Coordinates of C-alpha atoms and ligand atoms in Angstrom, one line a residue:
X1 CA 0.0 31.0 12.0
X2 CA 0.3 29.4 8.8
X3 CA 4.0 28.9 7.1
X4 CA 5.8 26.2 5.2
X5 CA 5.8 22.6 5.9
X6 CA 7.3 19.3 5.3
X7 CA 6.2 16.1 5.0
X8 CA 8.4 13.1 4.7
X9 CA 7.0 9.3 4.4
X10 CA 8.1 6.0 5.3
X11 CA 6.5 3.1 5.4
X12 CA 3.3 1.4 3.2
X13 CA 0.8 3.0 0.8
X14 CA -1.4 3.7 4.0
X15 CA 0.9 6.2 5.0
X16 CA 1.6 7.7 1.5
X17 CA -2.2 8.1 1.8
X18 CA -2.1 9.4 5.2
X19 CA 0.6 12.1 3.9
X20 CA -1.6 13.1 0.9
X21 CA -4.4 14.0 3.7
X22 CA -1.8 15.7 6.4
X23 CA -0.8 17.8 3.4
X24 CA -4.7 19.1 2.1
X25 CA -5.7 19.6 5.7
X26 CA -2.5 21.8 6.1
X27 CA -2.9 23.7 2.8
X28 CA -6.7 23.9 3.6
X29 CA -5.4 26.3 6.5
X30 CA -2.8 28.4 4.1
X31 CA 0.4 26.1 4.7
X32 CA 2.4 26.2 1.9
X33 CA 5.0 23.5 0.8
X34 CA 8.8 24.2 1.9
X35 CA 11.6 23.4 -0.7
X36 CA 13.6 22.1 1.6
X37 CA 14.4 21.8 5.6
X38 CA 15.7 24.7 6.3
X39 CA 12.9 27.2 5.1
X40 CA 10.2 24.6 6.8
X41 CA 8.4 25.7 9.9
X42 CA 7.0 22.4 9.8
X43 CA 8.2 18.7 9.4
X44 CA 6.2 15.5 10.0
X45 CA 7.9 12.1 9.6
X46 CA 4.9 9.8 9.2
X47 CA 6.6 6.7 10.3
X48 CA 6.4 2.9 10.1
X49 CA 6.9 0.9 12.6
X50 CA 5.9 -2.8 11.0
X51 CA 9.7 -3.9 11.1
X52 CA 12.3 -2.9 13.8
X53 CA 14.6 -1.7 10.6
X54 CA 12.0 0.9 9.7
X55 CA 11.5 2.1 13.3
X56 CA 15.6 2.4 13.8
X57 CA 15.0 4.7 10.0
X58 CA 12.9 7.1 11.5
X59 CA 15.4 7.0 15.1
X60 CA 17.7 7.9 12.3
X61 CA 16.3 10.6 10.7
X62 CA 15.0 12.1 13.9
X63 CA 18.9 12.3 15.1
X64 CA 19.5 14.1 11.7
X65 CA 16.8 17.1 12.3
X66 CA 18.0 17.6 16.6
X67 CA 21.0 20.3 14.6
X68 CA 17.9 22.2 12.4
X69 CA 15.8 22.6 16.0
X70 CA 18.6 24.2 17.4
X71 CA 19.1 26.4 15.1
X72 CA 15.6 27.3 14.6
X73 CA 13.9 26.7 17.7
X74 CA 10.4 27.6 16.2
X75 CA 10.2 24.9 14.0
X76 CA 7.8 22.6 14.7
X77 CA 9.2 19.0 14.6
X78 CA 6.3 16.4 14.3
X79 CA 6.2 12.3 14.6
X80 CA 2.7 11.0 13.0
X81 CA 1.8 7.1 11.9
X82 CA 2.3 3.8 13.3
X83 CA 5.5 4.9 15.9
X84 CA 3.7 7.8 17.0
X85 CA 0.4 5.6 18.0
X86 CA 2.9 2.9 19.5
X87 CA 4.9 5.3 21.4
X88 CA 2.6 8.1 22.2
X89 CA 3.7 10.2 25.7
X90 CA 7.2 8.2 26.0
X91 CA 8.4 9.5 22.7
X92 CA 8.6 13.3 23.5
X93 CA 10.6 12.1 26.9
X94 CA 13.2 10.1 24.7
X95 CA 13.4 13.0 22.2
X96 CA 14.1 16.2 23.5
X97 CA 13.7 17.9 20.6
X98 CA 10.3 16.8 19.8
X99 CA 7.3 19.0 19.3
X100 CA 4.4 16.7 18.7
X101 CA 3.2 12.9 18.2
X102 CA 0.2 12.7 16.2
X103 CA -1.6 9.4 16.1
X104 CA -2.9 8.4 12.7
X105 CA -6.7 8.6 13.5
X106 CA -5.7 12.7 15.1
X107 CA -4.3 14.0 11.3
X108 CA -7.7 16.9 11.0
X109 CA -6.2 17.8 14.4
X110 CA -2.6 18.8 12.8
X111 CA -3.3 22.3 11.9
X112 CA -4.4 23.5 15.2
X113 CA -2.0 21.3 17.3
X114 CA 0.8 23.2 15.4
X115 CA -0.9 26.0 16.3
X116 CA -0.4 25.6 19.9
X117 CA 3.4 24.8 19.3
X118 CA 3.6 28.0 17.4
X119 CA 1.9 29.6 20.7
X120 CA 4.3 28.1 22.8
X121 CA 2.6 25.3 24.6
X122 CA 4.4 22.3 25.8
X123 CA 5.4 19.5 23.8
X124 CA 1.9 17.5 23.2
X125 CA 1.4 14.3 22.1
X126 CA -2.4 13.1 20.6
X127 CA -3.0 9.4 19.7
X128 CA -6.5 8.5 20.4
X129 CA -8.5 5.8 18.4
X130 CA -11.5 7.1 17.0
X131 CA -13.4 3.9 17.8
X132 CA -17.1 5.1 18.4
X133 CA -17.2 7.7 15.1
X134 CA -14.1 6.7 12.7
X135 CA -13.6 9.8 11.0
X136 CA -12.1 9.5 7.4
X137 CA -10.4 12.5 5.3
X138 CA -11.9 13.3 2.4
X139 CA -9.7 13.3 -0.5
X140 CA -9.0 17.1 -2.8
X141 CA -7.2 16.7 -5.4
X142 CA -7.1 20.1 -7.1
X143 CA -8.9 20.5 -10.2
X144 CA -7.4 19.1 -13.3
X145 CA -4.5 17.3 -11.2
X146 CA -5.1 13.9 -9.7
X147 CA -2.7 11.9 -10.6
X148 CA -3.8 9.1 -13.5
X149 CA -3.6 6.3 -11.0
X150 CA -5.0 7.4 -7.3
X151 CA -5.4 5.5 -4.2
X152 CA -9.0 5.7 -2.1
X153 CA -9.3 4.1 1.8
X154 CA -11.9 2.1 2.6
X155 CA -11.1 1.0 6.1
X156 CA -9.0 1.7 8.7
X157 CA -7.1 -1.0 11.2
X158 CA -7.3 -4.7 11.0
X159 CA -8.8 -7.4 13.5
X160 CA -6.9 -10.4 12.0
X161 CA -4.5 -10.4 14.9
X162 CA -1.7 -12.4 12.9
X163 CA 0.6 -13.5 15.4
X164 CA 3.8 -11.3 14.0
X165 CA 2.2 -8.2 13.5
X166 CA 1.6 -4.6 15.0
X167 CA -0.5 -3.0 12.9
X168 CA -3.9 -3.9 15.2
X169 CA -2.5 -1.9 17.5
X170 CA -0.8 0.9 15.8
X171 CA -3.6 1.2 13.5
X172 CA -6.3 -0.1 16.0
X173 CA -9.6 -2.2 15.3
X174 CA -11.5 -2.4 11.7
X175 CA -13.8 0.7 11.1
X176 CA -15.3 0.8 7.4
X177 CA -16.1 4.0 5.5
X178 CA -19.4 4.4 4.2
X179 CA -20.0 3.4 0.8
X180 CA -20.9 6.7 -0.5
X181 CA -18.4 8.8 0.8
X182 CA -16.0 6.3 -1.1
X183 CA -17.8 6.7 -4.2
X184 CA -17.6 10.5 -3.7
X185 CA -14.1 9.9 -3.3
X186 CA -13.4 8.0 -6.4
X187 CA -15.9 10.7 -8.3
X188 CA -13.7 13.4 -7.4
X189 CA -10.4 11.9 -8.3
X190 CA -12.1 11.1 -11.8
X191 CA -13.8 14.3 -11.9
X192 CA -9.9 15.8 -11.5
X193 CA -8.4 13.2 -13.8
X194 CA -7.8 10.2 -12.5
X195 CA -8.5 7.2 -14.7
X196 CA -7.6 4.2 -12.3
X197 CA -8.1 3.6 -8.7
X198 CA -6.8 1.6 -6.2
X199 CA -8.9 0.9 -3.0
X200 CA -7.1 0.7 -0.2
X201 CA -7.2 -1.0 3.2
X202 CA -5.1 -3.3 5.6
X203 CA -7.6 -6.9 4.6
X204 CA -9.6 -4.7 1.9
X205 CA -11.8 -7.2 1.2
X206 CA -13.1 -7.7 4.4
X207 CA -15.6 -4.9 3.8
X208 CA -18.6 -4.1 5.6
X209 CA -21.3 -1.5 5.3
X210 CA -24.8 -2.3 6.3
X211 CA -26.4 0.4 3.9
X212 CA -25.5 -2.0 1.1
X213 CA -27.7 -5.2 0.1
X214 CA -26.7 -8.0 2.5
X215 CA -23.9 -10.4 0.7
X216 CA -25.1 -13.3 -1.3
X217 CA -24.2 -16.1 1.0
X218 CA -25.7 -16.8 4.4
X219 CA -22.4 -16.5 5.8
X220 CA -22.1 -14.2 8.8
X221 CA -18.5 -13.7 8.0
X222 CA -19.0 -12.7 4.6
X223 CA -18.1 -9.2 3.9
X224 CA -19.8 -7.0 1.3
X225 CA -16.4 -5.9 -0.7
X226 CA -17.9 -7.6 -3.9
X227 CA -21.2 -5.4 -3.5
X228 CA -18.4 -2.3 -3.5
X229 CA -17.2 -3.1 -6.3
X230 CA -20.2 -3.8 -8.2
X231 CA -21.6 -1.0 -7.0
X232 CA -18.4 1.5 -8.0
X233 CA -18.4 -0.4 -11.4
X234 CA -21.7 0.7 -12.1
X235 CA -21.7 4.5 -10.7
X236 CA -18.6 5.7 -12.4
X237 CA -18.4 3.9 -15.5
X238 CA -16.0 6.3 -16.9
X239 CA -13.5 4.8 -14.4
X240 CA -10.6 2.8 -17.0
X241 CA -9.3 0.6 -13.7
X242 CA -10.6 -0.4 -10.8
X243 CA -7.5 -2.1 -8.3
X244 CA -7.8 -3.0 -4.7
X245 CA -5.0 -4.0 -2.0
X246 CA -4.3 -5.5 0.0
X247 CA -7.1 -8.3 0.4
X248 CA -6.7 -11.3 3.3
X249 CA -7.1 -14.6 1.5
X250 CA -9.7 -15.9 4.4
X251 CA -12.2 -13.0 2.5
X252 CA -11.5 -14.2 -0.8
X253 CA -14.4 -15.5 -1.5
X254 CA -16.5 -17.2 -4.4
X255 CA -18.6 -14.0 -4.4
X256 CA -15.6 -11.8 -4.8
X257 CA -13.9 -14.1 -7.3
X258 CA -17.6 -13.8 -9.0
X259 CA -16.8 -9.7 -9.3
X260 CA -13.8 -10.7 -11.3
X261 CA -15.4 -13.0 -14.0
X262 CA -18.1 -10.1 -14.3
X263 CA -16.3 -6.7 -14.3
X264 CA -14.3 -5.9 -16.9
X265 CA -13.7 -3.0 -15.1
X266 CA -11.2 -4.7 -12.3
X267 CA -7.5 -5.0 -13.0
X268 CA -6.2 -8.7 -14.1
X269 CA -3.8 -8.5 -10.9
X270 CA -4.6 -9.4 -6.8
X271 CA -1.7 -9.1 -4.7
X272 CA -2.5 -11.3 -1.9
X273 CA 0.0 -11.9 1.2
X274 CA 0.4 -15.5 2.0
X275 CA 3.4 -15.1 4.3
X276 CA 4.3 -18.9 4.4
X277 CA 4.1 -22.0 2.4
X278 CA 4.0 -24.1 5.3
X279 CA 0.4 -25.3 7.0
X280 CA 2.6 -25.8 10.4
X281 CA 4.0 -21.8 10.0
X282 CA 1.2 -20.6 9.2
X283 CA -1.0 -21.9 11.8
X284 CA 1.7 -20.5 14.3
X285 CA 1.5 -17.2 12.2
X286 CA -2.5 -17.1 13.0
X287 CA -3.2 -16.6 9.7
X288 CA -6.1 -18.8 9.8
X289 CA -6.2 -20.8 6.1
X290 CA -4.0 -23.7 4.7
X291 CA -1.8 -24.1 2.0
X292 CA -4.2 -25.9 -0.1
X293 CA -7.1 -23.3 0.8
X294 CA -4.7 -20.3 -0.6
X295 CA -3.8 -22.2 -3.3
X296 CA -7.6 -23.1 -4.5
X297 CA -8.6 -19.6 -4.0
X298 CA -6.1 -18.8 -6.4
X299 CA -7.0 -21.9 -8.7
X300 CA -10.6 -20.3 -8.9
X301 CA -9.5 -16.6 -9.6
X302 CA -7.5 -17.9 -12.5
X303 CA -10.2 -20.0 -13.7
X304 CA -12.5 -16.9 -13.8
X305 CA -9.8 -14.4 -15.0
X306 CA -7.6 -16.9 -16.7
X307 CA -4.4 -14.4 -17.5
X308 CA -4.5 -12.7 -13.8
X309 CA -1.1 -12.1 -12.1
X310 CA -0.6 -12.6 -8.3
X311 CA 1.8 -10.7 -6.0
X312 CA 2.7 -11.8 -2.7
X313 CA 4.1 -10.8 0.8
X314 CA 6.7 -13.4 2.2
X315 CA 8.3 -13.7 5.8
X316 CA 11.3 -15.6 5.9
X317 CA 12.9 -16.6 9.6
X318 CA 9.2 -17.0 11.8
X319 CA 9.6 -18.1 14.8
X320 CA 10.8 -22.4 14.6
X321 CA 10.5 -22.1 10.8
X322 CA 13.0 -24.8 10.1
X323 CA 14.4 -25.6 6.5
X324 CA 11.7 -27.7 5.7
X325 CA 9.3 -25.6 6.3
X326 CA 11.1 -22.5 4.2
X327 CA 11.4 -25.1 1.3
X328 CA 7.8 -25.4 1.2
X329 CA 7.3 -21.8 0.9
X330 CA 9.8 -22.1 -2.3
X331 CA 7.6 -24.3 -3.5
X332 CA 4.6 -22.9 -3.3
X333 CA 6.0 -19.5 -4.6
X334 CA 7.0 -21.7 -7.7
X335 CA 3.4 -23.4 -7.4
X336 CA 1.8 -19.9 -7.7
X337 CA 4.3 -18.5 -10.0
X338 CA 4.1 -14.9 -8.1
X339 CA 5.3 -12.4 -10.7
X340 CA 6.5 -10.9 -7.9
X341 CA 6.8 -10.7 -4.3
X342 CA 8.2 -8.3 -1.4
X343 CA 10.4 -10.9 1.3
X344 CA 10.8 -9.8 4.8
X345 CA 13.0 -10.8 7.6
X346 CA 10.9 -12.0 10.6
X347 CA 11.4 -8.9 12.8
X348 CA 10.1 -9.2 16.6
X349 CA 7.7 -6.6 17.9
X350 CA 6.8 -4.9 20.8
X351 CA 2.5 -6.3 22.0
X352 CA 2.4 -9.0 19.4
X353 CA 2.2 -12.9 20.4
X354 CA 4.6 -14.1 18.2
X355 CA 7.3 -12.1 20.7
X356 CA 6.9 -15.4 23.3
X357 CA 8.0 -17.6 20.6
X358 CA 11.3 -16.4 20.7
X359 CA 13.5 -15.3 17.3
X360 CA 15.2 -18.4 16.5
X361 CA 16.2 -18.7 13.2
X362 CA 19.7 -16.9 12.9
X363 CA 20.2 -13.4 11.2
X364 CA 22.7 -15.2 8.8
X365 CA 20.1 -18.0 8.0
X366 CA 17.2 -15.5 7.4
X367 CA 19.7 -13.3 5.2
X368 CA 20.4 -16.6 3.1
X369 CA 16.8 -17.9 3.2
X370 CA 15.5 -13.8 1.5
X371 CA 18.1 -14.7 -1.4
X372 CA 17.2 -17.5 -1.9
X373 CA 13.6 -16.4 -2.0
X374 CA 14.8 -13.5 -4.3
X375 CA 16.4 -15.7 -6.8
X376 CA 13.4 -17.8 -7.2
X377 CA 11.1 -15.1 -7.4
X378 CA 13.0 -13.3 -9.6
X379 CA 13.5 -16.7 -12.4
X380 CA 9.8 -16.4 -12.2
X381 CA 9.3 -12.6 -13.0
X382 CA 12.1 -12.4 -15.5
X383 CA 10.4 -15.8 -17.3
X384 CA 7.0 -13.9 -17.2
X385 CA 8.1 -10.6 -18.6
X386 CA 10.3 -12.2 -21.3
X387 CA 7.1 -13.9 -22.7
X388 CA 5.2 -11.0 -23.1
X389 CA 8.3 -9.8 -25.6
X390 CA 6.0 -9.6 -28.8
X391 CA 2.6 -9.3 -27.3
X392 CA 0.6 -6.3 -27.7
X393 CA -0.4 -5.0 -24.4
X394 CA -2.9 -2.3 -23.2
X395 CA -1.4 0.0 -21.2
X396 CA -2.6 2.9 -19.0
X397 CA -0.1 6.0 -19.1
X398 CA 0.7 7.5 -15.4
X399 CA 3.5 10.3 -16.6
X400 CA 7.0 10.4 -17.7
X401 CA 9.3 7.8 -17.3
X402 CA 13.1 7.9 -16.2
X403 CA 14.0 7.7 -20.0
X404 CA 12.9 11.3 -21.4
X405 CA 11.5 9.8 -24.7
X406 CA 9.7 7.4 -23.0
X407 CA 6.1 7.7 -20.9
X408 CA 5.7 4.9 -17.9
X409 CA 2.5 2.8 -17.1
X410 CA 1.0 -0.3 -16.5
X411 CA -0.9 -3.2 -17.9
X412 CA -4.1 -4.5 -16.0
X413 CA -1.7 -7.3 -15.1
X414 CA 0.3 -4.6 -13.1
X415 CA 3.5 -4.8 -15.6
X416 CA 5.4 -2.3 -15.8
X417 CA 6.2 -0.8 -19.2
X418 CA 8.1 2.0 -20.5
X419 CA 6.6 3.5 -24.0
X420 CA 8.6 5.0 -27.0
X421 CA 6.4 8.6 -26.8
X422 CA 6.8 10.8 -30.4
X423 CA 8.5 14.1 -29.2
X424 CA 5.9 16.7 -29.2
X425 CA 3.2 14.2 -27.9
X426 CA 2.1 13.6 -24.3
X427 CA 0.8 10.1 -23.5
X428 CA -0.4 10.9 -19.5
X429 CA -3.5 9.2 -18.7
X430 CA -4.3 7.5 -22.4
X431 CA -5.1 3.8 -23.0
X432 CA -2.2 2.7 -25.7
X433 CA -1.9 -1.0 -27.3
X434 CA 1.7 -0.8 -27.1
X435 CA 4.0 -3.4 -28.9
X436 CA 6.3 -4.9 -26.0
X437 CA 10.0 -5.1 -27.6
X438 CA 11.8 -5.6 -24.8
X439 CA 11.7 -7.4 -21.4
X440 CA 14.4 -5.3 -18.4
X441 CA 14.4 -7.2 -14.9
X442 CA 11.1 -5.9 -13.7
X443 CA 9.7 -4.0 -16.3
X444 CA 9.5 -3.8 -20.3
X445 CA 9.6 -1.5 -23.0
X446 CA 7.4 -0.8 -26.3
X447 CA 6.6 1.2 -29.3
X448 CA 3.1 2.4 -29.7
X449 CA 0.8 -0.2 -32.0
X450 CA -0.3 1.7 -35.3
X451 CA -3.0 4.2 -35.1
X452 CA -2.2 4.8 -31.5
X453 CA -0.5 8.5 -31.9
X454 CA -4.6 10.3 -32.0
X455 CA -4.8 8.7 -28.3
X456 CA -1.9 11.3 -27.5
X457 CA -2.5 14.9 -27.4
X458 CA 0.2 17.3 -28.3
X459 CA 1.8 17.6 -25.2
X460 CA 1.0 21.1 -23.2
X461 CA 3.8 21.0 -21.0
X462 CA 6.0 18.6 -19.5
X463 CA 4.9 15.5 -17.9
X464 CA 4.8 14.9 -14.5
X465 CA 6.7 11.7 -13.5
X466 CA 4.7 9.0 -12.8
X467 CA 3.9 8.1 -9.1
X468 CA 6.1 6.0 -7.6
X469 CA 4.3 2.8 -5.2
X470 CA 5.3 0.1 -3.2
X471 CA 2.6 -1.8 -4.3
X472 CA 3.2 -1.6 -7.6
X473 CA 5.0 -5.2 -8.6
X474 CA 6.9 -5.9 -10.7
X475 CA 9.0 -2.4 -9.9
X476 CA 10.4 -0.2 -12.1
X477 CA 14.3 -0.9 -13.0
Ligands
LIG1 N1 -2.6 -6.2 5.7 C1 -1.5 -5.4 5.3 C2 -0.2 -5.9 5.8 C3 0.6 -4.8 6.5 S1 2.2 -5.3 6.9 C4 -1.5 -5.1 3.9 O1 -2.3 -4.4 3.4 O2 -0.7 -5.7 3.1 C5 2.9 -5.6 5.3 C6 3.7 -6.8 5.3 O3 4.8 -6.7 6.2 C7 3.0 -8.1 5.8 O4 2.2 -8.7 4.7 C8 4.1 -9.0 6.2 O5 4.6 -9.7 5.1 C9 5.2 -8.0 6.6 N2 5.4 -8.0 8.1 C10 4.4 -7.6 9.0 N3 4.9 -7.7 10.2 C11 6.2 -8.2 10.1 C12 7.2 -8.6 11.0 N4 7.0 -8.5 12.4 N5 8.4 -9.0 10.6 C13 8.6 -9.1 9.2 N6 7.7 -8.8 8.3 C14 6.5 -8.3 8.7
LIG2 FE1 -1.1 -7.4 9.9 FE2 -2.3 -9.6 9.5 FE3 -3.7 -7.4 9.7 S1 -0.4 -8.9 8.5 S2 -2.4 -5.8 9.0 S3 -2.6 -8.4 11.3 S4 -4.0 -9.1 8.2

C-alpha cells in the first residue's frame, strides 16, 4: 500500500544521489511526499557513516523518531546508506523501534520491502552487494524540471583502500556503469532542463568500461574517464557544463589533463582530495602518490587550463601526524592556493587499518590544528574572491538566491555569485556575463553586464531555490 513518505539525508553527494533515486522508485509505485513527520507512513534516514560524528547524528535522530513509532505503530521507520551496510542485522537488535535496514546497492527493493512492513512481517534488514550484476537506478526527472545543475553516477564503491577510510566496505568494491546508460542519463536531465552536470563517483576518474576505445597509453592501470568525457562532449553538445568529482590524484593522468586543454565543455575547477601535505602521512594514509607527484599533476592541469581552481579534502590529527608533518600540509595548501577546502578531524573507524595505529594526536590538538587550517584556507579564498571584484564573469544561473532580488550560480571556476535579477525577470538556467561588485567570505555578488536582460525571460513563476551541495566550494555565505 502506497502512502506518504520521508526522506531525510546525511552525509556526501552520493547519498543526496541515492535519496533522489529512493524517492523516483517510491513515487514510481504511487508514494506521495509527506509534509512533515507526523503524516509520513514512511521515513528513511540515508545515513553516513565516514566520521564517528555523523554516525552519533543519525544515533541522534533515530532517538528523536522512537516517540512518533509509538504513537503510530504503522509507520514504517527505515535506516538506508553507509550505517545500514556497516551494521546490517545488529542494527534492528539495538533499535527496537526499527522497521528496516536497506543497504545502498538494495534501494529498487524499497517499495516492496515496505510492503512487507505494511503486511506485518518482522523487522528485515537487506544489505547485499550486488557484485556479479551492479545494478544502477536510472535517473527521472520529471519533464521540464531537472534542476539547472544535476548530478549523474558513474561508479559505485572504491578499491583504493586508504588506510582511514570505510567507504570500501560500506560502499563495497568499484563497479562502473556502462557508458551509454550514463549518456542516457545526462540526455534526460538535458532533455528536462538541465544545463550542467556533475559526474559522480567515489575516485571518478578511475573509470572503466571496455565498450569504449582502449585508453591512449599502454598503461594497464589507465582508466578510460578521458574517453567519457570526450565521448559525452561530443553526444550532447547542448550540454553548457560538464563537472566531475571527486577524482583520486593517482588517475589524474596526462590523458585526462589532455581532456581539459581540449573541451571547452569541462568546468575550469577539479576538486581533488590530497588529505596530507606530508610524504611520511601519506604513505601511512595509503594514499599511494607523493607530495611532489600531487603537486605536478596540479602544475600540468594549470598549465593546460591556466585560470583552473582546485578544492581539496584535508585530515587533520592521522595517526603520529606530528607538528611537523601538519606544517607541511599548511604549506602545501598555501603551495596550491586551494580556493577552498573541507578539514576533517581524524575520526577512527570500525574494519579500517588505520584503527591499529592508534588515535594519538589529542582532541584539543586536532581542534587547534582544523583552525588553523581554516584560517589559512580561508586568507586564500577571501584573497581569491576579492580579485575577481571588477572582472566580468560568466555565470550559469541554478535558481533564487537567499536575497529575493538576487538569482544564485556559479562560474566554471565553481565561485559562487549572487546576481542583481530585474523584478519581473527570471534568470534560472541562463548563461549571464555578470559584473562582480562585490566579494562576501565565500561568495560574491554582481549586476548583469549590458545586453544581458534578453538572456532572461520574463519570469513565469517564482524561482525555485537553487540546490544546495557539499561539493560546491567556495559555499554560499
Ligand atoms: N573518494 C571520496 C571520499 C569519500 S570520504 C570522494 O568522492 O571524495 C570524503 C572525505 O572524508 C575524504 O576525502 C576524507 O578527507 C574524509 N574522511 C574519510 N574518512 C575519514 C576519517 N576516518 N576521519 C576523518 N575524515 C575522513
Ligand atoms: Fe575513501 Fe580513499 Fe576511496 S578516501 S572513498 S578509500 S579513495
Amino acid at each position: 500500500m502506497a502512502g506518504k513518505y520521508l526522506v531525510h539525508t546525511f552525509g556526501c553527494q552520493m547519498n543526496a544521489h541515492d535519496s533522489d533515486r529512493m524517492s523516483e522508485v517510491l513515487e514510481a509505485r504511487g508514494w506521495l511526499v509527506a509534509e512533515d513527520a507526523e503524516q509520513a507512513d514512511l521515513i528513511v534516514l540515508n545515513t553516513c557513516s565516514v566520521r564517528e560524528k555523523a554516525e552519533q547524528k543519525l544515533r541522534s535522530e533515530i532517538g528523536k523518531l522512537a516517540p512518533l513509532k509509538k504513537r503510530h505503530p504503522e509507520l514504517v521507520l527505515a535506516v538506508a546508506g553507509c550505517v545500514a551496510q556497516q551494521e546490517g542485522e545488529a542494527l534492528l537488535g539495538r533499535v527496537p523501534h526499527l522497521d528496516l535496514v536497506i543497504g545502498p546497492d538494495n534501494l529498487a527493493e524499497l517499495p516492496d520491502l515496505v510492503r512487507e512492513q505494511q503486511a506485518g512481517s518482522p523487522p528485515r534488514a537487506r544489505t547485499v552487494f550486488d557484485l556479479s550484476s551492479p545494478r544502477f537506478l536510472p535517473a527521472s526527472p520529471r519533464p521540464g524540471r531537472a534542476p539547472v545543475s544535476a548530478w549523474v553516477t558513474t561508479m559505485k564503491g572504491c578499491d583504493e583502500r586508504c588506510s582511514f577510510c570505510i567507504v570500501p566496505y560500506t560502499r563495497g568494491p568499484e563497479r562502473y556503469r556502462p557508458h551509454e546508460d550514463i549518456l542516457r542519463d545526462i540526455a534526460r536531465f538535458v532533455a528536462s532542463g538541465a544545463r550542467e552536470i556533475t559526474l559522480l563517483g567515489q575516485t571518478v576518474d578511475s573509470y572503466r568500461d571496455p565498450a569504449l576505445p582502449p585508453p591512449a597509453a599502454l598503461d594497464p592501470d589507465e582508466s578510460q574517464f578521458p574517453e567519457l568525457l570526450r565521448i559525452i562532449a561530443r553526444q550532447v553538445p547542448e550540454l553548457a557544463r560538464l563537472r566531475y568529482t571527486s577524482p583520486h590524484p593517482r588517475h589524474l593522468t596526462p590523458s585526462l589533463v589532455r581532456a581539459h586543454a581540449e573541451l571547452p565543455v569541462l568546468a575550469r575547477h577539479v576538486h581533488m582530495p590530497v588529505q596530507s601535505g606530508s610524504d611520511r602521512v601519506l604513505r601511512r594514509m595509503i594514499r599511494r602518490y607523493t607530495r611532489a607527484e600531487y603537486v605536478r599533476r596540479v602544475e600540468s592541469l594549470r598549465e593546460a587550463c591556466p585560470d583552473l581552481t582546485l578544492t581539496t579534502d584535508i585530515i587533520v590529527g592521522f595517526p603520529g601526524e606530528t607538528r611537523e608533518d601538519f606544517e607541511a600540509t599548511l604549506d602545501l595548501v598555501r603551495e596550491v592556493g586551494f580556493v577552498g577546502l573541507f578539514g576533517f578531524k581524524y575520526s577512527p573507524r570500525p574494519y579500517t587499518p588505520a584503527l591499529k595505529l592508534g588515535d594519538d594526536v589529542p582532541e584539543a590538538e586536532k581542534s587547534e590544528r582544523l583552525a588553523r587550517l581554516f584560517e589559512v584556507s580561508e586568507a586564500i579564498t577571501q584573497a581569491h574572491l576579492g580579485r575577481l571584484v571588477g572582472t566580468t564573469q560568466r555565470v550559469l544561473v541554478e535558481g533564487a538566491s537567499k536575497d529575493a532580488a538576487r538569482a544564485q550560480g556559479r562560474t566554471a571556476r565553481n565561485e559562487i555569485v549572487h546576481v542583481l535579477v530585474p523584478p519581473g525577470h527570471d534568470a534560472t538556467g541562463a548563461l549571464l556575463d555578470v559584473e562582480i561588485t562585490q566579494a562576501f567570505k565565500h561568495s560574491l555578488a554582481g549586476e548583469p553586464a549590458p545586453g544581458q536582460l534578453a538572456a532572461m525571460p520574463a519570469r513565469a513563476q517564482q524561482p525555485a531555490p537553487a540546490r544546495r551541495t557539499r561539493r560546491s566550494l567556495p559555499l554560499a555565505p
